[in-house]
Coordinates of C-alpha atoms and ligand atoms in Angstrom, one line a residue:
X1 CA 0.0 0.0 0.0
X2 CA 1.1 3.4 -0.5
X3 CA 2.2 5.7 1.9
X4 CA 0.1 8.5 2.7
X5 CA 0.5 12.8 2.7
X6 CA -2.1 14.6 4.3
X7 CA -1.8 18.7 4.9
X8 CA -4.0 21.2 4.0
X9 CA -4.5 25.1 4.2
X10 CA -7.4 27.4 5.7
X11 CA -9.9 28.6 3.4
X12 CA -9.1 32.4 4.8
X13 CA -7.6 34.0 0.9
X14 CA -5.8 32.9 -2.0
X15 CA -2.1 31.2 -2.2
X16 CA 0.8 33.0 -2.1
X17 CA 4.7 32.3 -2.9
X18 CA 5.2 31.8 0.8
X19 CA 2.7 28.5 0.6
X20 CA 4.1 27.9 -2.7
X21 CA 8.4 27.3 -1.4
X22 CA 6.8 25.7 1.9
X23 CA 4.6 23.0 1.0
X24 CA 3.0 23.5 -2.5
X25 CA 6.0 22.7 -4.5
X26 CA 6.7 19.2 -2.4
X27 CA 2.7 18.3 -2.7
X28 CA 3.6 18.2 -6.4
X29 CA 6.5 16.7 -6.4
X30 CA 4.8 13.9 -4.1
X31 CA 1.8 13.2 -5.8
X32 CA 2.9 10.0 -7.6
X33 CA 4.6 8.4 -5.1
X34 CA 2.1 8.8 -1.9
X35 CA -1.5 8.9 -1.8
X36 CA -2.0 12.5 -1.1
X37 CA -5.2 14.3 1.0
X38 CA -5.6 18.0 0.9
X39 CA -7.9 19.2 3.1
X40 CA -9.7 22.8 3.3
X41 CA -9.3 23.4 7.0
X42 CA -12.4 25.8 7.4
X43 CA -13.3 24.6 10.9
X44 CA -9.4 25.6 11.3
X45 CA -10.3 29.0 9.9
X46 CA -13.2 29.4 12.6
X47 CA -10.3 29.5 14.9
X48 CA -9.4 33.0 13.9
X49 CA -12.2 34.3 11.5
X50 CA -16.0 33.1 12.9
X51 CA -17.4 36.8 11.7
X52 CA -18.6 37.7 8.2
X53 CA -18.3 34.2 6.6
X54 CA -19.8 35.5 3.0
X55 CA -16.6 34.5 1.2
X56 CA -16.2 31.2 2.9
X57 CA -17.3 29.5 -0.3
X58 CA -15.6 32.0 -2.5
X59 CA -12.6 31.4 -1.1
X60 CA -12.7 27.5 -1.1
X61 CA -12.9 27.8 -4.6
X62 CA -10.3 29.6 -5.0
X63 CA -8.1 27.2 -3.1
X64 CA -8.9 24.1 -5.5
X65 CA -8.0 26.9 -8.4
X66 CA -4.9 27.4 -6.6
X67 CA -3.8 23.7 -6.1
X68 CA -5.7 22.9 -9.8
X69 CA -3.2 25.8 -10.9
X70 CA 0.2 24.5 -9.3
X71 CA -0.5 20.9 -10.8
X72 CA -2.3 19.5 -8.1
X73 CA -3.6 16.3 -10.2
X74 CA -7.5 15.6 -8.7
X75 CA -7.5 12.3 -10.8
X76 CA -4.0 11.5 -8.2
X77 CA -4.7 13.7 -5.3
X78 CA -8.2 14.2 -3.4
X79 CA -8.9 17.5 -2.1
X80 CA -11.6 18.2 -0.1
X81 CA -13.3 20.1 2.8
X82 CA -12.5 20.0 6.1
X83 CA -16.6 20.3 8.0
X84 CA -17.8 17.9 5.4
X85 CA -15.9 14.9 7.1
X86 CA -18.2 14.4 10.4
X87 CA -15.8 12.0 11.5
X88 CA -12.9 14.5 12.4
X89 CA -14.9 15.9 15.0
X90 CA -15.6 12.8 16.4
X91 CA -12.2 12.0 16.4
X92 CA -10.9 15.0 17.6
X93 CA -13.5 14.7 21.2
X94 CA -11.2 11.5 21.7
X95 CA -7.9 13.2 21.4
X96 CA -8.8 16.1 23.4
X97 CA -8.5 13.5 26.4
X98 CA -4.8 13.0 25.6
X99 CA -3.2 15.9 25.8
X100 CA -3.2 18.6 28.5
X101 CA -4.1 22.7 28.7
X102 CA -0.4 23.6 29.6
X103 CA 1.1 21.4 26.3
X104 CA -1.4 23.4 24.3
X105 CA -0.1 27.0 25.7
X106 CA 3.6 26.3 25.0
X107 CA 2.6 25.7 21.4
X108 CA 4.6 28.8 20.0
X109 CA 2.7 29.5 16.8
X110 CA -0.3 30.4 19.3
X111 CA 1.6 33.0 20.7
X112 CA 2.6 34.6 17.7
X113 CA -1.4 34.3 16.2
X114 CA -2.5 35.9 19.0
X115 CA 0.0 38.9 18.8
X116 CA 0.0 39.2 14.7
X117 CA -3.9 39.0 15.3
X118 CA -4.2 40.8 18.7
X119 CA -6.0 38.4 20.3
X120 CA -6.2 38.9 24.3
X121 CA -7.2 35.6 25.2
X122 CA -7.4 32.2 23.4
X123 CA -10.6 30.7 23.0
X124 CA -10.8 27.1 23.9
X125 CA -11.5 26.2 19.3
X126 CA -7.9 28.7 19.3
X127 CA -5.9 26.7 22.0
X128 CA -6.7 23.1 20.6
X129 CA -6.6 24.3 17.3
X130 CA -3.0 21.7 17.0
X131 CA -5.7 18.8 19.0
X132 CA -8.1 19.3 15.7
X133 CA -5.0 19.1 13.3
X134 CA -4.3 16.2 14.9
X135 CA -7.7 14.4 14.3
X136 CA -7.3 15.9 10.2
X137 CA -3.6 13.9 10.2
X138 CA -4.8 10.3 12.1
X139 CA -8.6 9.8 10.3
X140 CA -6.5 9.4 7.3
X141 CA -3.8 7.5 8.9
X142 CA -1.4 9.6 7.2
X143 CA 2.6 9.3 7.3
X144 CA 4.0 12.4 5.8
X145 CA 2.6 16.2 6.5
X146 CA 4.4 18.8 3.9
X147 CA 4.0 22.3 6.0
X148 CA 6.0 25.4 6.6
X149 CA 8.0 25.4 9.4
X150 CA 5.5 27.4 11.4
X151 CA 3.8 24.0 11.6
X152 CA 5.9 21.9 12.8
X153 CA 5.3 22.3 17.0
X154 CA 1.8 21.6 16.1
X155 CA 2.9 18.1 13.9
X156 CA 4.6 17.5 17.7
X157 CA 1.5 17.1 19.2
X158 CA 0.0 14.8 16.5
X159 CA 2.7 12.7 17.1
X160 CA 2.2 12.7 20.8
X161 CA -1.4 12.0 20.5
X162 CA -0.8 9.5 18.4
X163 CA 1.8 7.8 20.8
X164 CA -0.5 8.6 23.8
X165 CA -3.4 6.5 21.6
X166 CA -1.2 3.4 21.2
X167 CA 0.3 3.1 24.3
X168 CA -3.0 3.2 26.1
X169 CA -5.2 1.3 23.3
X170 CA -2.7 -0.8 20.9
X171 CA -1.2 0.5 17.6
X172 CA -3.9 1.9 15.5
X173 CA -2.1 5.1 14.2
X174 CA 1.7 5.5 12.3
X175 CA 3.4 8.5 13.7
X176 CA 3.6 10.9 10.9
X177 CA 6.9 12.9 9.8
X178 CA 6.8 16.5 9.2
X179 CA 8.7 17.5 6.0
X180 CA 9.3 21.3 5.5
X181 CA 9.7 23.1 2.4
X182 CA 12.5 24.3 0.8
X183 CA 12.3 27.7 2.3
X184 CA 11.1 27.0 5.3
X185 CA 9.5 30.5 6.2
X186 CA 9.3 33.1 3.3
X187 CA 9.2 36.6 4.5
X188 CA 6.4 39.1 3.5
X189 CA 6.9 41.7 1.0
X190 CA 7.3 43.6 4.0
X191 CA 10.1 42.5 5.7
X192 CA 7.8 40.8 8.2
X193 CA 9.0 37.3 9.0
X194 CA 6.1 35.7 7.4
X195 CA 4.1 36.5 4.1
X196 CA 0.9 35.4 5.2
X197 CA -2.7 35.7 3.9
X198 CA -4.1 37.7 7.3
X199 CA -1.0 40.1 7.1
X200 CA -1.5 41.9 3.9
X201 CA 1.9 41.2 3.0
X202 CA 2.0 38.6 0.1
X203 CA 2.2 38.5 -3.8
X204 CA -0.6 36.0 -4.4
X205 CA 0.2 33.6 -7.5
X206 CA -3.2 34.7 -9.1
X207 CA -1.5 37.8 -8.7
X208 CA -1.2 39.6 -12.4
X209 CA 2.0 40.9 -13.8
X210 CA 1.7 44.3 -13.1
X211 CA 0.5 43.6 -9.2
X212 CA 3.8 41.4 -8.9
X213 CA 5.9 44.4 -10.3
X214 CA 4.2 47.4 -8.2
X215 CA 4.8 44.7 -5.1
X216 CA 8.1 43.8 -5.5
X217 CA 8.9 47.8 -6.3
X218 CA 7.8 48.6 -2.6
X219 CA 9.4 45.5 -1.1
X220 CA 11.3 46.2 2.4
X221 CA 14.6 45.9 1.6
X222 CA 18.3 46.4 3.8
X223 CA 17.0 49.6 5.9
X224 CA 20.8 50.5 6.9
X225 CA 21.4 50.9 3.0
X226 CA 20.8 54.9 1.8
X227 CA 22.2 54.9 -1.7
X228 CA 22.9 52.5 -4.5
X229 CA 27.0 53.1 -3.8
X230 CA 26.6 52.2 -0.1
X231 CA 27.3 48.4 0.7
X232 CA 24.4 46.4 1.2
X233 CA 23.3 43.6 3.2
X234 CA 22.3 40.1 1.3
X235 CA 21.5 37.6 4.5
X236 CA 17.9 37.8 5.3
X237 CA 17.3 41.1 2.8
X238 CA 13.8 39.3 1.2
X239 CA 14.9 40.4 -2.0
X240 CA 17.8 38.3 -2.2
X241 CA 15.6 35.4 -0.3
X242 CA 13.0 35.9 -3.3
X243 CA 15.4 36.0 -6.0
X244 CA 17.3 32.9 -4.5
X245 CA 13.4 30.9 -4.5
X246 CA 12.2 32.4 -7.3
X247 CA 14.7 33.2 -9.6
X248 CA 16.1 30.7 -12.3
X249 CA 19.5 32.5 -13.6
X250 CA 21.6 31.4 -11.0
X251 CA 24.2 33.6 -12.4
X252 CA 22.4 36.9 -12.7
X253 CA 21.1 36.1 -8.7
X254 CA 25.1 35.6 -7.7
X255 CA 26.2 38.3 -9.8
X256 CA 23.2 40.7 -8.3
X257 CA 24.8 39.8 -4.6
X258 CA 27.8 40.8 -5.8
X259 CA 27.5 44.0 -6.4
X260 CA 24.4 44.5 -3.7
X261 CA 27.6 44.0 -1.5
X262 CA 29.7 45.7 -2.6
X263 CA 27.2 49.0 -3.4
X264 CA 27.7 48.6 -7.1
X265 CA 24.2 48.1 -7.9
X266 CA 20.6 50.0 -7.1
X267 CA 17.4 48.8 -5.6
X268 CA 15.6 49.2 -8.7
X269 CA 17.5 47.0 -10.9
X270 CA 17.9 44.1 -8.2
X271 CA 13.6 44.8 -7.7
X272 CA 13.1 44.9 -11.7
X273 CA 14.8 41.8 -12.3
X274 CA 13.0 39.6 -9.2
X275 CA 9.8 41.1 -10.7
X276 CA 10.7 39.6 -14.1
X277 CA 11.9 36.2 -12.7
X278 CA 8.6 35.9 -10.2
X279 CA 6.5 37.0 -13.6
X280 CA 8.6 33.7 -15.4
X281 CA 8.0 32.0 -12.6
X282 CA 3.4 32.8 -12.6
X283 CA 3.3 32.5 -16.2
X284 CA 2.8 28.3 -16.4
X285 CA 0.5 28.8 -13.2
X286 CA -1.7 31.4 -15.2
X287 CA -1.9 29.6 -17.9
X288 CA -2.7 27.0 -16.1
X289 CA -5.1 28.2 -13.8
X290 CA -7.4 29.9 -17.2
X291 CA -8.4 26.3 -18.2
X292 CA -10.2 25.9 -14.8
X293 CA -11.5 29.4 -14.4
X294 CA -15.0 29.8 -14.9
X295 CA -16.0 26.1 -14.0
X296 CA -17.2 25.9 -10.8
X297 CA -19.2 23.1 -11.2
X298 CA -15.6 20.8 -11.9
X299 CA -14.4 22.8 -8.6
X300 CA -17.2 21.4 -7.0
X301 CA -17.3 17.7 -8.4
X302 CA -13.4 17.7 -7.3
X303 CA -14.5 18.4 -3.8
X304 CA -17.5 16.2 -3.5
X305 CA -15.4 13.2 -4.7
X306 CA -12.3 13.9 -2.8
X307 CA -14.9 14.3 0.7
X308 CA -16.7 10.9 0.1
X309 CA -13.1 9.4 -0.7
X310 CA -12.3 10.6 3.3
X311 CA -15.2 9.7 4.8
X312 CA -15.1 6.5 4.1
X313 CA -11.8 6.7 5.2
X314 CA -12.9 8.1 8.3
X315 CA -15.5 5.5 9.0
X316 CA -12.8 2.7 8.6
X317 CA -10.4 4.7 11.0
X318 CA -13.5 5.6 14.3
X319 CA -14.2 1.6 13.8
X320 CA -10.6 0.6 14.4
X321 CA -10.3 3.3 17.4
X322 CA -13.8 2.5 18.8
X323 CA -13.0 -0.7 18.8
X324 CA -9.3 -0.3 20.2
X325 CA -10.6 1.5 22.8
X326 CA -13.8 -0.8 23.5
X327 CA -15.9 2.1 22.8
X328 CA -17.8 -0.5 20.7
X329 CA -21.0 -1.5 22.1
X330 CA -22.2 -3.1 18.3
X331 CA -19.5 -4.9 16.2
Ligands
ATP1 P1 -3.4 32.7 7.6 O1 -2.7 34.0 7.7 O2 -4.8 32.7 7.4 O3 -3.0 31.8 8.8 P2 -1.3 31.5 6.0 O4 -0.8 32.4 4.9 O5 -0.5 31.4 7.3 O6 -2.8 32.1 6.3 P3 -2.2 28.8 6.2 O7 -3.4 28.4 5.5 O8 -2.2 29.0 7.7 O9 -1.6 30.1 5.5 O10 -1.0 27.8 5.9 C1 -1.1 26.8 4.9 C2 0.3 26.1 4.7 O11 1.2 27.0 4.1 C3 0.9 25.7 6.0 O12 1.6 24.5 5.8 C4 1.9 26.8 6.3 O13 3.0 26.3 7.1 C5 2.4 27.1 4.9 N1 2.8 28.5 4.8 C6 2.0 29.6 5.0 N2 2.8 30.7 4.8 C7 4.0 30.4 4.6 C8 5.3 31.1 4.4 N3 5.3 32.4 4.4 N4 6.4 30.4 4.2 C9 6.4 29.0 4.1 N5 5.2 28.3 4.3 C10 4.1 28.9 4.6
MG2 MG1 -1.4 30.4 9.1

């Protein structure tokens, strides 16, 4: 049997290059070898956004457009939606017995949510937001979770849960492996440490080319440097981290440092060439994604599919824990 990938983003805006480098790129590359399940976390989203839920649907569309646009291949992969699987909840009730309140509040990426999002106090959906994630991972039984490195602390718990479960009840559940991407955190346009959908700081790759040039023109840059002949700062200047993502000429990218360093080039030609590489870089993705525009009823055969797919899935995984817990009162 094939191993399995599950991961999966929040239904809260489109895809950016940030999901793109950290766990886009390696759900392609994937696809063949591992049976793959994407899901559209929008009982995750709840955890943040419960107000004003008008684009919900909207913006689940737009995922599958994004994923149909990066070569996400529905006939290999099966995408769909988190609150159509009844069984997660389920599941998720039975986790929430094995792990504690402290373990959830030295999560770190629940501190930094509830600063970037000035949250006073976590509601309880916030704090076991990583218990839910969990319950996504196990129903499928899955091995491998492609994420950015933000996720990885919560991965930790799933793998504790998932200990905790067969330690107490016998082994019902594989401990999954996080793999981060590439990049593992791609700063916003910003300078911000994170290009994320909530922060207003991303270049979205339904983004057109004259949106990625005015962006990248008003990227954050080395703040220390005044003038083109002053020396400039390459390590952790987002620029450089774009154009060594993004950009394909290796040469033109070391050459570029080069001179950054040594203050023998401006902002505007290091900005007007990462704006032509990211443009390269959309183009495939545009094209691609204008064969699935306009087709929602595809969009939504792809996620009605995909959903049955997992709850059956989900059925065969509650029976093997009812039963491993003797929870089972009819066989
Ligand atoms: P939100 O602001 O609503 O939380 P987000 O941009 O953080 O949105 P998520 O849906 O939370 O996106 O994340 C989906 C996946 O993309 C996760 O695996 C996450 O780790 C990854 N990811 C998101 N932003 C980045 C980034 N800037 N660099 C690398 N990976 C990222
Ligand atoms: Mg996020």
């Amino acid at each position: 049997m094939k191993k399995r990938i599950l991961t999966g983003d929040r239904p809260t805006g489109k895809l950016h290059l940030g999901h793109y480098v950290g766990t886009l790129k390696n759900r392609v590359a994937l696809q063949n070898e591992y049976d793959c399940f994407f899901i559209i976390a929008d009982l995750h989203m709840l955890t943040t956004k419960y107000q004003d839920l008008k684009t919900v649907k909207q913006n689940i569309n737009d995922l599958v457009l994004d994923y149909l646009s990066v070569g996400i291949d529905p006939q290999k992969s099966n995408i769909f939606v988190q609150s159509l699987i009844p069984q997660i909840p389920s599941l998720f009730t039975l986790f929430t017995m094995l792990t504690t309140v402290p373990r959830l509040q030295r999560v770190p990426t629940l501190k930094d949510v509830m600063r970037d999002l000035k949250i006073e106090t976590a509601s309880l959906g916030l704090l076991s937001y990583p218990v839910l994630q969990a319950a996504d991972i196990l129903i499928v039984r899955a091995n491998l979770v492609p994420v950015g490195k933000d996720q990885a602390s919560h991965i930790e718990v799933t793998r504790e849960i998932a200990q905790r479960f067969n330690s107490l009840y016998g082994e019902v559940f594989p401990l999954p492996e996080v793999l981060i991407g590439e990049v593992p955190t791609l700063p916003g346009i910003d300078g911000k440490a994170k290009m994320s959908k909530s922060l207003e700081n991303a270049i979205y790759l339904s983004d057109d080319s004259e949106s990625v040039l005015e962006k990248v023109m008003r990227m954050y840059t080395d703040p220390t440097r005044l003038r083109p002949t002053d020396p400039g700062h390459v390590e952790g200047n987002p620029v450089f981290i774009y154009h060594e993502a993004f950009n394909k000429d290796k040469e033109e990218v070391a050459d570029l440092e080069k001179r950054y360093r040594e203050g023998r080039v401006g902002d505007v030609e290091v900005k007007e060439k990462l704006a032509k590489a990211l443009n390269g870089f959309l183009e495939p993705i545009r094209a691609k994604r204008k064969e699935y525009e306009g087709r929602p009823e595809l969009i939504e055969k792809i996620i009605l599919e995909g959903s049955e797919r997992i709850q059956a899935e989900g059925k065969e995984t509650l029976d093997l824990v009812k039963k491993a817990m003797g929870l089972k009162y009819f066989d």
